[in-house]
Amino acid sequence: MSHVHPTRPGVPEPTLTSDTHVPCRKPGSTDTPAGPDTAATAAVGPPALPAQHQGPAAPGALRGLAGFNAAAPAEAEALLLSCCHSHRWAERVAAHRPYPTVAALLAAADEAGYDLSRTDLDEALAAESSALPHPDAPPAARTALRAAHAAYESSFGHAFVISLDGVSPGERLDRVLAGIRSRLGNEAEEERVIAADELRRLARARLAFRLSEALTPRHTGP
């Protein structure tokens, strides 16, 4: 089966599987998760754009690593699918519980993200939606962002995904617009590699955020 693999950096955290991405922000080794800004799909404009749609959140309530480790397989997989909508990815990460630390879980999720097959990646990308501009963003910026997203989706057949971890809210709109414009010139296979890497980063950030809260049913992520 064909795999989409960016150049794989070393993974410093311990891992029980072979999963997850190199952190943009190094996670702690306890149950203390990252805050909402860790979600790379968070806002993209002045003051910020709402989160890029991340699919339905996991039902029920899971709090922290202990809750994730103790959850029924279906519940753990539902939480993971709210971070990356690849069933094989979610099954793989859930199957290797219990994880000794949050860092180990994030490393496992990251490594699994490197191993998405073409079919897995298509499934995950199909569940993504482009971020809409914040209602308070200037009309010209909102128009430019919508046009850029439309051009990208027309060229590649899926939503534009980008990790904004570590990017300040005031810079996110410009970062997304610049990212779309630069990536529009990519060949299809080149863009798949980039999109796979960004999706991996998003999944990691979303998972860290999910572990920080008691999850309740909702339609968008952090």
Tab-separated table of C-alpha atoms in Angstrom:
chain	number	residue	atom	x	y	z
A	1	MET	CA	0.000	0.000	0.000
A	2	SER	CA	1.362	3.427	-0.922
A	3	HIS	CA	2.290	5.690	1.966
A	4	VAL	CA	2.669	9.461	2.081
A	5	HIS	CA	5.782	10.201	4.101
A	6	PRO	CA	7.429	13.566	4.646
A	7	THR	CA	11.010	13.407	5.767
A	8	ARG	CA	10.700	11.898	9.224
A	9	PRO	CA	12.561	13.667	12.006
A	10	GLY	CA	13.552	11.796	15.128
A	11	VAL	CA	10.862	11.486	17.766
A	12	PRO	CA	12.311	12.384	21.139
A	13	GLU	CA	9.418	11.208	23.297
A	14	PRO	CA	9.025	7.553	24.310
A	15	THR	CA	6.361	5.728	22.345
A	16	LEU	CA	4.528	2.458	22.792
A	17	THR	CA	3.625	2.255	19.149
A	18	SER	CA	5.455	3.907	16.377
A	19	ASP	CA	3.409	7.099	16.117
A	20	THR	CA	3.076	10.897	15.986
A	21	HIS	CA	4.778	14.028	14.959
A	22	VAL	CA	7.631	16.082	16.214
A	23	PRO	CA	6.064	18.643	18.509
A	24	CYS	CA	5.936	22.294	17.607
A	25	ARG	CA	5.515	22.827	21.329
A	26	LYS	CA	7.085	20.129	23.471
A	27	PRO	CA	4.364	18.531	25.585
A	28	GLY	CA	4.787	17.859	29.260
A	29	SER	CA	5.224	14.331	30.515
A	30	THR	CA	2.191	14.564	32.803
A	31	ASP	CA	-1.541	14.761	32.242
A	32	THR	CA	-1.346	18.533	31.892
A	33	PRO	CA	-2.306	19.237	28.273
A	34	ALA	CA	-1.671	22.193	26.052
A	35	GLY	CA	-4.092	25.090	25.923
A	36	PRO	CA	-6.473	25.917	23.108
A	37	ASP	CA	-3.839	27.798	21.114
A	38	THR	CA	-2.131	24.461	20.552
A	39	ALA	CA	-4.910	23.539	18.149
A	40	ALA	CA	-3.329	24.487	14.892
A	41	THR	CA	-6.683	25.029	13.287
A	42	ALA	CA	-7.507	27.739	15.734
A	43	ALA	CA	-8.188	31.237	14.593
A	44	VAL	CA	-6.749	32.845	11.516
A	45	GLY	CA	-7.501	36.513	11.515
A	46	PRO	CA	-7.760	39.740	13.389
A	47	PRO	CA	-8.526	39.105	16.151
A	48	ALA	CA	-8.787	35.500	15.040
A	49	LEU	CA	-10.656	33.231	12.696
A	50	PRO	CA	-12.789	30.506	14.197
A	51	ALA	CA	-11.292	27.042	14.314
A	52	GLN	CA	-11.067	25.111	11.092
A	53	HIS	CA	-13.869	22.571	11.314
A	54	GLN	CA	-12.521	19.435	12.904
A	55	GLY	CA	-15.437	17.061	12.563
A	56	PRO	CA	-17.752	15.979	15.377
A	57	ALA	CA	-16.220	15.811	18.802
A	58	ALA	CA	-16.142	12.537	20.660
A	59	PRO	CA	-19.339	11.774	22.578
A	60	GLY	CA	-19.399	11.451	26.324
A	61	ALA	CA	-16.661	12.837	28.536
A	62	LEU	CA	-12.999	11.895	28.795
A	63	ARG	CA	-10.649	13.853	31.005
A	64	GLY	CA	-6.912	13.628	30.654
A	65	LEU	CA	-4.695	10.665	30.035
A	66	ALA	CA	-6.272	8.506	32.737
A	67	GLY	CA	-9.708	8.879	31.191
A	68	PHE	CA	-8.383	8.137	27.728
A	69	ASN	CA	-6.531	5.024	28.910
A	70	ALA	CA	-9.592	3.708	30.774
A	71	ALA	CA	-12.178	4.456	28.072
A	72	ALA	CA	-13.910	1.764	26.077
A	73	PRO	CA	-12.282	1.217	22.653
A	74	ALA	CA	-15.181	2.834	20.805
A	75	GLU	CA	-15.063	5.915	23.038
A	76	ALA	CA	-11.299	6.309	22.713
A	77	GLU	CA	-11.512	5.913	18.944
A	78	ALA	CA	-14.313	8.491	18.759
A	79	LEU	CA	-12.120	11.007	20.558
A	80	LEU	CA	-9.229	10.242	18.215
A	81	LEU	CA	-11.451	10.547	15.135
A	82	SER	CA	-12.350	14.047	16.256
A	83	CYS	CA	-8.635	14.829	15.907
A	84	CYS	CA	-7.931	13.027	12.626
A	85	HIS	CA	-10.680	11.265	10.699
A	86	SER	CA	-8.738	8.186	9.668
A	87	HIS	CA	-10.244	5.064	11.183
A	88	ARG	CA	-7.014	3.093	10.865
A	89	TRP	CA	-5.077	5.877	12.600
A	90	ALA	CA	-7.608	6.034	15.441
A	91	GLU	CA	-7.706	2.258	15.853
A	92	ARG	CA	-3.934	2.019	15.915
A	93	VAL	CA	-3.461	4.726	18.541
A	94	ALA	CA	-6.290	3.429	20.724
A	95	ALA	CA	-5.055	-0.170	20.528
A	96	HIS	CA	-1.750	0.621	22.230
A	97	ARG	CA	-3.228	1.963	25.455
A	98	PRO	CA	-2.406	2.438	28.239
A	99	TYR	CA	0.121	5.184	27.651
A	100	PRO	CA	2.408	6.099	30.566
A	101	THR	CA	2.495	9.818	29.781
A	102	VAL	CA	0.794	12.370	27.560
A	103	ALA	CA	4.103	12.751	25.733
A	104	ALA	CA	4.091	9.040	24.901
A	105	LEU	CA	0.517	9.240	23.592
A	106	LEU	CA	1.282	12.284	21.441
A	107	ALA	CA	4.423	10.634	20.116
A	108	ALA	CA	2.394	7.533	19.236
A	109	ALA	CA	-0.296	9.568	17.498
A	110	ASP	CA	2.369	11.482	15.628
A	111	GLU	CA	4.159	8.378	14.385
A	112	ALA	CA	0.862	6.879	13.220
A	113	GLY	CA	0.324	10.101	11.296
A	114	TYR	CA	3.508	9.449	9.349
A	115	ASP	CA	2.139	6.066	8.348
A	116	LEU	CA	-1.135	7.152	6.763
A	117	SER	CA	-1.712	5.287	3.524
A	118	ARG	CA	-3.101	7.080	0.482
A	119	THR	CA	-6.580	5.812	1.380
A	120	ASP	CA	-6.181	6.866	5.017
A	121	LEU	CA	-5.081	10.341	3.981
A	122	ASP	CA	-7.976	10.735	1.550
A	123	GLU	CA	-10.401	9.712	4.303
A	124	ALA	CA	-8.916	12.199	6.775
A	125	LEU	CA	-8.736	15.109	4.334
A	126	ALA	CA	-12.316	14.544	3.193
A	127	ALA	CA	-13.479	15.289	6.759
A	128	GLU	CA	-11.674	18.637	6.945
A	129	SER	CA	-13.356	21.958	6.184
A	130	SER	CA	-11.681	25.263	5.453
A	131	ALA	CA	-11.729	27.857	8.206
A	132	LEU	CA	-14.185	30.682	7.648
A	133	PRO	CA	-13.097	34.256	8.290
A	134	HIS	CA	-13.993	35.823	11.603
A	135	PRO	CA	-17.089	38.061	11.327
A	136	ASP	CA	-15.011	40.991	12.587
A	137	ALA	CA	-12.326	40.570	9.915
A	138	PRO	CA	-12.240	43.336	7.291
A	139	PRO	CA	-14.496	42.597	4.287
A	140	ALA	CA	-11.543	42.583	1.907
A	141	ALA	CA	-9.722	40.003	4.046
A	142	ARG	CA	-12.810	37.815	4.247
A	143	THR	CA	-13.255	37.943	0.497
A	144	ALA	CA	-9.588	37.180	-0.131
A	145	LEU	CA	-9.637	34.203	2.222
A	146	ARG	CA	-12.782	32.696	0.707
A	147	ALA	CA	-11.384	33.116	-2.789
A	148	ALA	CA	-8.077	31.534	-1.794
A	149	HIS	CA	-9.793	28.545	-0.183
A	150	ALA	CA	-11.996	28.075	-3.241
A	151	ALA	CA	-8.992	28.141	-5.570
A	152	TYR	CA	-7.145	25.612	-3.436
A	153	GLU	CA	-10.090	23.235	-3.174
A	154	SER	CA	-10.682	23.465	-6.915
A	155	SER	CA	-7.047	22.552	-7.582
A	156	PHE	CA	-6.572	19.740	-5.068
A	157	GLY	CA	-10.052	18.466	-4.255
A	158	HIS	CA	-9.885	18.901	-0.483
A	159	ALA	CA	-9.792	21.639	2.135
A	160	PHE	CA	-6.587	23.532	2.816
A	161	VAL	CA	-5.014	22.377	6.076
A	162	ILE	CA	-2.233	24.126	7.919
A	163	SER	CA	-0.801	23.996	11.418
A	164	LEU	CA	-0.842	27.387	13.117
A	165	ASP	CA	0.671	26.210	16.382
A	166	GLY	CA	2.827	28.994	17.768
A	167	VAL	CA	1.428	31.618	15.370
A	168	SER	CA	-0.112	34.623	17.112
A	169	PRO	CA	-3.799	35.326	16.374
A	170	GLY	CA	-2.955	38.587	14.642
A	171	GLU	CA	-0.677	36.811	12.170
A	172	ARG	CA	-2.853	33.827	11.338
A	173	LEU	CA	-4.880	35.325	8.508
A	174	ASP	CA	-1.749	36.427	6.673
A	175	ARG	CA	-0.102	33.055	7.324
A	176	VAL	CA	-3.060	31.152	5.859
A	177	LEU	CA	-3.335	33.388	2.808
A	178	ALA	CA	0.397	33.154	2.179
A	179	GLY	CA	0.313	29.398	2.672
A	180	ILE	CA	-2.502	28.877	0.199
A	181	ARG	CA	-0.905	31.117	-2.414
A	182	SER	CA	2.474	29.418	-2.133
A	183	ARG	CA	1.043	25.898	-2.171
A	184	LEU	CA	-1.286	26.489	-5.114
A	185	GLY	CA	1.746	26.154	-7.373
A	186	ASN	CA	2.591	22.664	-6.116
A	187	GLU	CA	2.165	19.510	-8.133
A	188	ALA	CA	-0.584	17.258	-6.799
A	189	GLU	CA	1.744	14.678	-5.234
A	190	GLU	CA	3.979	17.337	-3.706
A	191	GLU	CA	0.944	18.968	-2.113
A	192	ARG	CA	-0.279	15.637	-0.737
A	193	VAL	CA	2.994	15.248	1.151
A	194	ILE	CA	2.686	18.747	2.601
A	195	ALA	CA	-1.000	18.300	3.457
A	196	ALA	CA	-0.237	14.982	5.170
A	197	ASP	CA	2.408	16.625	7.343
A	198	GLU	CA	0.144	19.546	8.263
A	199	LEU	CA	-2.694	17.140	9.071
A	200	ARG	CA	-0.354	15.166	11.331
A	201	ARG	CA	0.543	18.342	13.204
A	202	LEU	CA	-3.120	19.290	13.503
A	203	ALA	CA	-4.046	15.855	14.850
A	204	ARG	CA	-1.353	16.127	17.500
A	205	ALA	CA	-2.430	19.607	18.573
A	206	ARG	CA	-6.103	18.639	18.636
A	207	LEU	CA	-5.395	15.559	20.737
A	208	ALA	CA	-3.383	17.573	23.248
A	209	PHE	CA	-6.266	20.020	23.521
A	210	ARG	CA	-8.911	17.305	23.796
A	211	LEU	CA	-7.038	15.769	26.732
A	212	SER	CA	-7.184	19.114	28.524
A	213	GLU	CA	-10.947	19.257	28.767
A	214	ALA	CA	-13.899	17.129	29.749
A	215	LEU	CA	-15.373	16.641	26.298
A	216	THR	CA	-19.077	17.165	25.753
A	217	PRO	CA	-20.977	16.791	22.459
A	218	ARG	CA	-20.313	19.725	20.171
A	219	HIS	CA	-19.799	20.344	16.479
A	220	THR	CA	-16.479	22.138	16.323
A	221	GLY	CA	-13.162	21.679	18.033
A	222	PRO	CA	-10.926	24.169	19.807
